[in-house]
Coordinates of C-alpha atoms in Angstrom, one line a residue:
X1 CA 2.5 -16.2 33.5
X2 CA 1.1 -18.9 35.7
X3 CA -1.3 -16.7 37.7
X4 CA -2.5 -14.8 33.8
X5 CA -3.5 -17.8 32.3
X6 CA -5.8 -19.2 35.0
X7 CA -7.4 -16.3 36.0
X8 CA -8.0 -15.8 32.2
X9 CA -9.2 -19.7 31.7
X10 CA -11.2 -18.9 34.8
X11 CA -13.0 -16.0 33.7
X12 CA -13.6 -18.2 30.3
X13 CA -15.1 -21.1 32.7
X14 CA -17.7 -18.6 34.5
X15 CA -19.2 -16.9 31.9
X16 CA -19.4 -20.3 30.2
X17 CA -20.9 -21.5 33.2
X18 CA -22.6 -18.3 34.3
X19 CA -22.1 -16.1 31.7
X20 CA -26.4 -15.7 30.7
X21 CA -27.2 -14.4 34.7
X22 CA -24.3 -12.1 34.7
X23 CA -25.0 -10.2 31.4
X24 CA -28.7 -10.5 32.9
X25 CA -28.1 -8.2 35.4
X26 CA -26.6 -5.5 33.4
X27 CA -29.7 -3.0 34.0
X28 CA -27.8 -2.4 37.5
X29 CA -25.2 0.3 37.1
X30 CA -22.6 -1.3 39.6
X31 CA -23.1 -4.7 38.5
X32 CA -22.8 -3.6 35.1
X33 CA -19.7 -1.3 35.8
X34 CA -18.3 -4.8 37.5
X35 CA -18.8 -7.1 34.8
X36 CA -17.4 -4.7 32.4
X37 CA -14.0 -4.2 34.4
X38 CA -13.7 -7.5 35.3
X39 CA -13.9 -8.5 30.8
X40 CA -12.1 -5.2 30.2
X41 CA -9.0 -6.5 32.6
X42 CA -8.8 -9.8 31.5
X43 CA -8.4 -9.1 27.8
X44 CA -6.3 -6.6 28.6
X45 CA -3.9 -8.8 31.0
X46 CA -4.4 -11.7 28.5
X47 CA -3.4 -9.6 25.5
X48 CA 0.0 -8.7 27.3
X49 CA 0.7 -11.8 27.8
X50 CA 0.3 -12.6 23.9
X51 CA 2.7 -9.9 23.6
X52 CA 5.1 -11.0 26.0
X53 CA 4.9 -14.4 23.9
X54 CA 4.9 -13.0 20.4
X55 CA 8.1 -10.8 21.3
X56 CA 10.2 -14.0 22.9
X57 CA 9.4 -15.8 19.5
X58 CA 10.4 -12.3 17.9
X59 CA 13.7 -12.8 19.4
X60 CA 14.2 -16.6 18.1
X61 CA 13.1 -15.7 14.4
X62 CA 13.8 -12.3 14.0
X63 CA 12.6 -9.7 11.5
X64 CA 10.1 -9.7 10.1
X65 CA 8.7 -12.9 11.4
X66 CA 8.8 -11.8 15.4
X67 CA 6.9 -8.8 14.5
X68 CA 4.3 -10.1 12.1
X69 CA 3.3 -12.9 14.6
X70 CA 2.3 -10.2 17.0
X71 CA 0.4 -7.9 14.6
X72 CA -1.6 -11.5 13.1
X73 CA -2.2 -12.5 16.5
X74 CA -3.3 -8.8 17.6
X75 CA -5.6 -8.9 14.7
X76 CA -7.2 -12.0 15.0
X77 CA -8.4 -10.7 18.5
X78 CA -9.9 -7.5 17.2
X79 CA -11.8 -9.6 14.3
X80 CA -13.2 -11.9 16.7
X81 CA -14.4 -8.9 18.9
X82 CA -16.2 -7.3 15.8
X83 CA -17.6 -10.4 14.6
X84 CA -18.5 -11.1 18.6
X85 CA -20.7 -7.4 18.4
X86 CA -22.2 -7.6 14.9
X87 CA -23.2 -11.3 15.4
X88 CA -24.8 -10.3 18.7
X89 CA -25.9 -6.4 18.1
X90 CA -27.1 -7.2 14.5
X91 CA -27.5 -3.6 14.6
X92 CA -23.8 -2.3 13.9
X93 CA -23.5 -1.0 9.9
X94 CA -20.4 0.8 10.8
X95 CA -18.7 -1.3 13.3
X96 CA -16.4 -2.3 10.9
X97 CA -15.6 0.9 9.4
X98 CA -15.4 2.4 12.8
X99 CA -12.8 0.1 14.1
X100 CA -10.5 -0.1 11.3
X101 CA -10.5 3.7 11.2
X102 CA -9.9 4.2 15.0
X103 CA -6.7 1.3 14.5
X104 CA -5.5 3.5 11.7
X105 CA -5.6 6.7 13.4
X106 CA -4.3 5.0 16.8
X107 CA -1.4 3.7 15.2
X108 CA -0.4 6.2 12.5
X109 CA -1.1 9.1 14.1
X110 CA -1.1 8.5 18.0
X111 CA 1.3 5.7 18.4
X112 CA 3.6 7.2 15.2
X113 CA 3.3 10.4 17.1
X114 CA 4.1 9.9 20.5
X115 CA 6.9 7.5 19.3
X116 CA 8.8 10.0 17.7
X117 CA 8.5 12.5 20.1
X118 CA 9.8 10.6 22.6
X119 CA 12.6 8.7 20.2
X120 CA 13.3 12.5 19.2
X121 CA 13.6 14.1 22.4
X122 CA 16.0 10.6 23.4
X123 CA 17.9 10.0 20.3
X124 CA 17.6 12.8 18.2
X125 CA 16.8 11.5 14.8
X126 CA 16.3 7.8 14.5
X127 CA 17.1 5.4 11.0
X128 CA 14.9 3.0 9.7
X129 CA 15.0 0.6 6.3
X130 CA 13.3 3.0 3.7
X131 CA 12.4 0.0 1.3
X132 CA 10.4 -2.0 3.8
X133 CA 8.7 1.4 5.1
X134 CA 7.7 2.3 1.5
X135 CA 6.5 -1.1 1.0
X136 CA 4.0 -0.7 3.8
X137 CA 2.3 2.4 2.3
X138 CA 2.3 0.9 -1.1
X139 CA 0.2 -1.9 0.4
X140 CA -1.7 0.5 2.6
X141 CA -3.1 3.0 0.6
X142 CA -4.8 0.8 -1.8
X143 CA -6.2 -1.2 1.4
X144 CA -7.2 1.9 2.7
X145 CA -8.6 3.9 0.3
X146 CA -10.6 0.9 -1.9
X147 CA -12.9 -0.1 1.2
X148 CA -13.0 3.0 3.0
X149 CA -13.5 5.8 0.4
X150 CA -14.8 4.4 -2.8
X151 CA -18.0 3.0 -1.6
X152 CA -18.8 6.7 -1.0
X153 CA -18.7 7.2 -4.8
X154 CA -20.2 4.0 -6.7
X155 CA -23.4 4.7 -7.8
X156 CA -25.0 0.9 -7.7
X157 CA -25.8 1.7 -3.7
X158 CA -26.3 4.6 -1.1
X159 CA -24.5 5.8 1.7
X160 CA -21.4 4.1 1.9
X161 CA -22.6 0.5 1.1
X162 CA -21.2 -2.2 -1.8
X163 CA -23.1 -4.3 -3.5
X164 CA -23.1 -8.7 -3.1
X165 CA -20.6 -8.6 -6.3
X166 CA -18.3 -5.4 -5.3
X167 CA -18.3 -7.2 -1.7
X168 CA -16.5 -10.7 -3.2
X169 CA -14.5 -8.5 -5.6
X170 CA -13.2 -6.2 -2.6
X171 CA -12.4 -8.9 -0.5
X172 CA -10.8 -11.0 -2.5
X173 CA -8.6 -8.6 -3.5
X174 CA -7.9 -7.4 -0.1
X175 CA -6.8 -11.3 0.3
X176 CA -4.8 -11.7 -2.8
X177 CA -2.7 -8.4 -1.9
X178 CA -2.1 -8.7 2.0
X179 CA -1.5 -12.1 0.7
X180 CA 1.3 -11.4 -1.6
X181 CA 2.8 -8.6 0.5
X182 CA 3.4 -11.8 3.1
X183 CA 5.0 -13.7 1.0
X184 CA 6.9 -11.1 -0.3
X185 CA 7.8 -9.8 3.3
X186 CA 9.1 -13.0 4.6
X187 CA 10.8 -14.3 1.6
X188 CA 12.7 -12.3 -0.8
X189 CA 12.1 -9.3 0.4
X190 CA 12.5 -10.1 4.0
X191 CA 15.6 -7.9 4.3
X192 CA 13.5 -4.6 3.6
X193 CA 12.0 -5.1 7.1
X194 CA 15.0 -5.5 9.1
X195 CA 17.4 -3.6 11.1
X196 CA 18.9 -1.0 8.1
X197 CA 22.4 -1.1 6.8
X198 CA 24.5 2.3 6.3
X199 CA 23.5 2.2 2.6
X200 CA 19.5 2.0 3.6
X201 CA 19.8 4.7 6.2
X202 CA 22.9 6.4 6.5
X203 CA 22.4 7.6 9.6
X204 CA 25.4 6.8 12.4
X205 CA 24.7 4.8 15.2
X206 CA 27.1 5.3 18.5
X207 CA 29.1 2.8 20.0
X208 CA 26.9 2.7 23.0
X209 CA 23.7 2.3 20.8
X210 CA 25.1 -0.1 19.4
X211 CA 25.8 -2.1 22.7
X212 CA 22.5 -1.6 24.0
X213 CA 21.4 -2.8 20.9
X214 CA 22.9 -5.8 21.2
X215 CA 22.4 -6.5 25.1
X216 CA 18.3 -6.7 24.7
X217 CA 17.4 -6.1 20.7
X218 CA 13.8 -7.1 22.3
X219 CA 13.7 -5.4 25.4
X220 CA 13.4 -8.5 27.6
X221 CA 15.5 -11.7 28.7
X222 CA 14.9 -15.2 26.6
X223 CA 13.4 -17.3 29.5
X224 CA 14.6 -20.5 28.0
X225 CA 12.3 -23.5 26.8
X226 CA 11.1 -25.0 23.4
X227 CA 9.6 -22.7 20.8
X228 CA 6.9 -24.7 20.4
X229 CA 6.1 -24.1 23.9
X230 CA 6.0 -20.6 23.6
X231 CA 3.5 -21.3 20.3
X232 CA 1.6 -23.2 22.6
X233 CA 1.5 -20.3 25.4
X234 CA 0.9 -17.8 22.8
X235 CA -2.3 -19.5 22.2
X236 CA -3.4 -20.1 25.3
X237 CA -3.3 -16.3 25.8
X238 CA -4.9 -15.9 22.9
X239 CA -8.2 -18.1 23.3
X240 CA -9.9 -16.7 26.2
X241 CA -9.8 -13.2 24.4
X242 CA -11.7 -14.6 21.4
X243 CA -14.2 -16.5 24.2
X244 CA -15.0 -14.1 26.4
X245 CA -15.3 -11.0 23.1
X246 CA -18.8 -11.8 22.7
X247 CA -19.7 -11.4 26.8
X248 CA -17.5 -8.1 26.1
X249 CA -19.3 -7.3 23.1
X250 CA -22.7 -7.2 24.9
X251 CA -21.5 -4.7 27.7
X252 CA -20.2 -2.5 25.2
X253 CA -23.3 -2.8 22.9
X254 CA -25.0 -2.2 26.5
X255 CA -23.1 0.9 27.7
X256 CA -23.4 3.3 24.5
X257 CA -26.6 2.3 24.1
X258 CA -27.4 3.8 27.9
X259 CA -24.9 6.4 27.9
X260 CA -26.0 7.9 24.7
X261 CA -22.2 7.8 23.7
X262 CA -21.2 8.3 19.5
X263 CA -21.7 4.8 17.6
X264 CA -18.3 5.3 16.4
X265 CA -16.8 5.0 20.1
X266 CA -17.6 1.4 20.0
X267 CA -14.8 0.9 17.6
X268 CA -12.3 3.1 19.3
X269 CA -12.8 0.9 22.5
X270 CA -12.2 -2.1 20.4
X271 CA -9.3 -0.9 18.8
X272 CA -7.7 0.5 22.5
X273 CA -8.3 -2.7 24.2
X274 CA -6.8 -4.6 21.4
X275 CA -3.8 -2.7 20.4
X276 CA -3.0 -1.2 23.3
X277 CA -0.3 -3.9 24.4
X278 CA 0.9 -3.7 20.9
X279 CA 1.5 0.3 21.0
X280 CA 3.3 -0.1 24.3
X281 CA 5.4 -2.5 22.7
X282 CA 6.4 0.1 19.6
X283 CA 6.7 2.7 22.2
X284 CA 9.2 0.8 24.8
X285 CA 11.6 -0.2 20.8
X286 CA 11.2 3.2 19.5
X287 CA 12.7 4.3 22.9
X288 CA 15.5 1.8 22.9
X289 CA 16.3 3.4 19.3
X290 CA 15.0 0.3 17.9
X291 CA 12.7 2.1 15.2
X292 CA 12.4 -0.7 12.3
X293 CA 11.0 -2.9 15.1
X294 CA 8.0 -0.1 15.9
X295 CA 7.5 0.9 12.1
X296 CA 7.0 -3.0 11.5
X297 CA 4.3 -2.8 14.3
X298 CA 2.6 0.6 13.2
X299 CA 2.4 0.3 10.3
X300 CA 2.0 -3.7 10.3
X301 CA -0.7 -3.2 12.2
X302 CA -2.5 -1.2 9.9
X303 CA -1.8 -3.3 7.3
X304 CA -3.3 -6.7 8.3
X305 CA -6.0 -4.9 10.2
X306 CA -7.6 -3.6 6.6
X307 CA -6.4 -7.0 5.0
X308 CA -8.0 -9.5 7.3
X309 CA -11.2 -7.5 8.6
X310 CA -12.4 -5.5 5.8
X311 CA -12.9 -9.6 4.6
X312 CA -13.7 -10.9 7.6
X313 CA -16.8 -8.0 7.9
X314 CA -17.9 -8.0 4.4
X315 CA -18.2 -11.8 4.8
X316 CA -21.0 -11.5 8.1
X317 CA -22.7 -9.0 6.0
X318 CA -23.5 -11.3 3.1
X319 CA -23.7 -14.5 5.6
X320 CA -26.4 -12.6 7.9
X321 CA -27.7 -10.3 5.4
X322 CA -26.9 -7.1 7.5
X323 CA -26.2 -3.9 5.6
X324 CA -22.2 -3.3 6.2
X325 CA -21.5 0.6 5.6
X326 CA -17.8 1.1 5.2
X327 CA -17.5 4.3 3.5
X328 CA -16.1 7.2 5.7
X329 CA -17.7 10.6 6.2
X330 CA -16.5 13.5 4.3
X331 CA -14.6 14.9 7.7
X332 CA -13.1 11.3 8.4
X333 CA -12.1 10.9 4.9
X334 CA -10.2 14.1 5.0
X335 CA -8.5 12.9 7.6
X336 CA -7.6 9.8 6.3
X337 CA -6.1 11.8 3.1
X338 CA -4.0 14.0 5.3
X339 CA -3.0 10.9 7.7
X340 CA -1.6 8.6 4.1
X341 CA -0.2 11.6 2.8
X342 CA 1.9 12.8 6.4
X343 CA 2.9 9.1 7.2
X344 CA 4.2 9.2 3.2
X345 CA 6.2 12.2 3.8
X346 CA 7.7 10.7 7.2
X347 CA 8.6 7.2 5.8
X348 CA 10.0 8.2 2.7
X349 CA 13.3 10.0 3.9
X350 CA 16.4 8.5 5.8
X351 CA 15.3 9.3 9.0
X352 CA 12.8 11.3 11.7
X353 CA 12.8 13.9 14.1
X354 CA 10.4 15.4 16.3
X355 CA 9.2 17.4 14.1
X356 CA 7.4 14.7 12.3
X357 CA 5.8 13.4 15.9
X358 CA 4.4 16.9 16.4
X359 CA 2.3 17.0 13.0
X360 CA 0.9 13.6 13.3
X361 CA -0.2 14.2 17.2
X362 CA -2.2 16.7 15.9
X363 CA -4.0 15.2 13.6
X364 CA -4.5 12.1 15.9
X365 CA -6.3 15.4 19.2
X366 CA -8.3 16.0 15.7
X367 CA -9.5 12.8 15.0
X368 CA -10.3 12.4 18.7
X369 CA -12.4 16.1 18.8
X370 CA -14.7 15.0 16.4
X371 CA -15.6 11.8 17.5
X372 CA -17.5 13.8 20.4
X373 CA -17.8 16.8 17.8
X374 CA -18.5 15.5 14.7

């Protein structure tokens, strides 16, 4: 932890100190392959370490609260990224859109995907609360399809673009509703996002389940010490990511720009090197048959991403005047249909199977061809 946070804070301190000579230099392939690395490994290193943080919280406060500090925190770092590129690019319409899209297909279709398999192949079928999962997808599809599809059919503006007044309508409803569902998920509805009873998902559990349930529900040991000390360390992992995104920013702006790579693949990379810690963490509960735990990540994930960034976007756009284009193409928005309605038919029984993980892995190797392919 020691040796993260001051080779992180140390990074911060040279490209603070440095930072203009080094992104100077990125004409130089090697030096520009360097820099990038060096950012790239950092954040990543940094972002486990917000993890590791979020999840001993998790532990302390339980469900939902462990979980939804890790998702905020996860999501603050991939809007500071995207405001990091379209402050410095101003040249990105579809940064926005891309990135939000790349997080939905990550986690709904990749992480949701894999998950299963593996929790499948290892448990067999796996139970989760059914009220809390349907109340993700009521919040989600409305988040999803309002600034994602229907700018692609108002008539006031062109390809895929609002206008100043459907821009402060949009997000303030996008505010108002993630808004609510918070309050909603930790307070009287708070017991729709935890562990399910028999009633919830009937689904047995085994004696030795149970144990290894209740030897690590987290998947790690409390190391001790004040919570507000892990609050404090949770930020301090947390900071350098948001300082060093805009040095990040301009190597990736840099590198698609030189390597003639898809626009859209400068959203994918933000959404990998954000969530990936996050997925890993699904992936390692969903294998220790904790599947309410990953489902309030997935699909957590997806939630505040569309709540905090589609305002968070929209709001650079009207502060900068740069044209914002959020609405999908036709292929991605067919994609996007048949990704709400397969996560509604997995989240909406009792439990899941492999079966499930095999469909949505599919659509995820889709998603992924024609980003190359479109």
């Amino acid at each position: 932890m020691i040796l993260r946070l001051a080779c992180a804070w140390a990074t911060v301190a040279a490209f603070l100190l440095f930072g203009d000579g080094l992104l100077g230099q990125l004409g130089a392939p090697l030096m520009s392959a360097v820099v990038f690395l060096w950012l790239l490994g950092i954040i990543i290193w940094a972002a486990f370490g917000v993890v590791h943080e979020a999840e001993i919280l998790a532990g302390r406060l339980g469900e939902p609260f462990g979980t939804l500090i890790l998702t905020l925190s996860i999501v603050i770092i991939e809007v500071a990224l995207i405001s990091a590129v379209m402050l410095g690019a101003k040249g990105a319409p579809t940064l926005g859109r891309d990135t939000m899209f790349a997080v939905l297909m990550i986690v709904l279709n990749g992480v949701v995907g894999i998950g299963l398999l593996v929790g499948g192949r290892r448990h067999f079928a796996q139970s989760y609360n059914l009220k809390g999962a349907s109340s993700y997808l009521a919040v989600i599809i409305p988040l999803t399809v309002i600034p994602l599809v229907l700018p692609n059919f108002t008539t006031s503006t062109a390809n895929g673009t609002l206008t100043t007044l459907q821009s402060v309508s949009f997000s303030l409803f996008t505010i108002a509703l993630y808004g609510a569902f918070l309050v909603l998920q930790t307070g009287r509805h708070r017991s729709f996002f935890q562990e399910p009873t028999r009633e919830q998902a009937p689904l047995p559990r085994t004696a030795t389940q149970v144990d290894e349930a209740g030897e690590d529900e987290h998947g790690h040991d409390d190391p001790g010490g004040a919570t507000a000390t892990h609050v404090m360390l949770l930020l301090a992992n947390i900071l350098p990511i948001v300082i060093l995104a805009k040095s990040l920013a301009a190597v990736l702006d840099f590198g698609i720009i030189k390597l003639g790579a898809p626009v859209a693949l400068g959203g994918i990379l933000i959404a990998m090197v954000v969530f990936t810690p996050e997925c890993i963490a699904a992936l390692r509960a969903i294998s220790a048959n904790q599947l309410q735990r990953a489902i309030n990540l997935c699909l957590g994930a997806a939630a505040s991403t569309l709540g905090l960034t589609v305002p968070a976007v929209l709001g650079i756009g009207l502060l900068t005047g740069q044209e914002i284009v959020l609405g999908l193409s036709g292929a991605n928005m067919i994609i996007l249909a048949m990704t709400l309605l397969l996560s509604t038919l997995t989240f909406t029984g009792t439990r899941t199977t492999m079966l499930e993980g095999a469909v949505h892995l599919s659509v995820f190797f889709v998603f992924v061809v024609l980003v190359f392919s479109p």
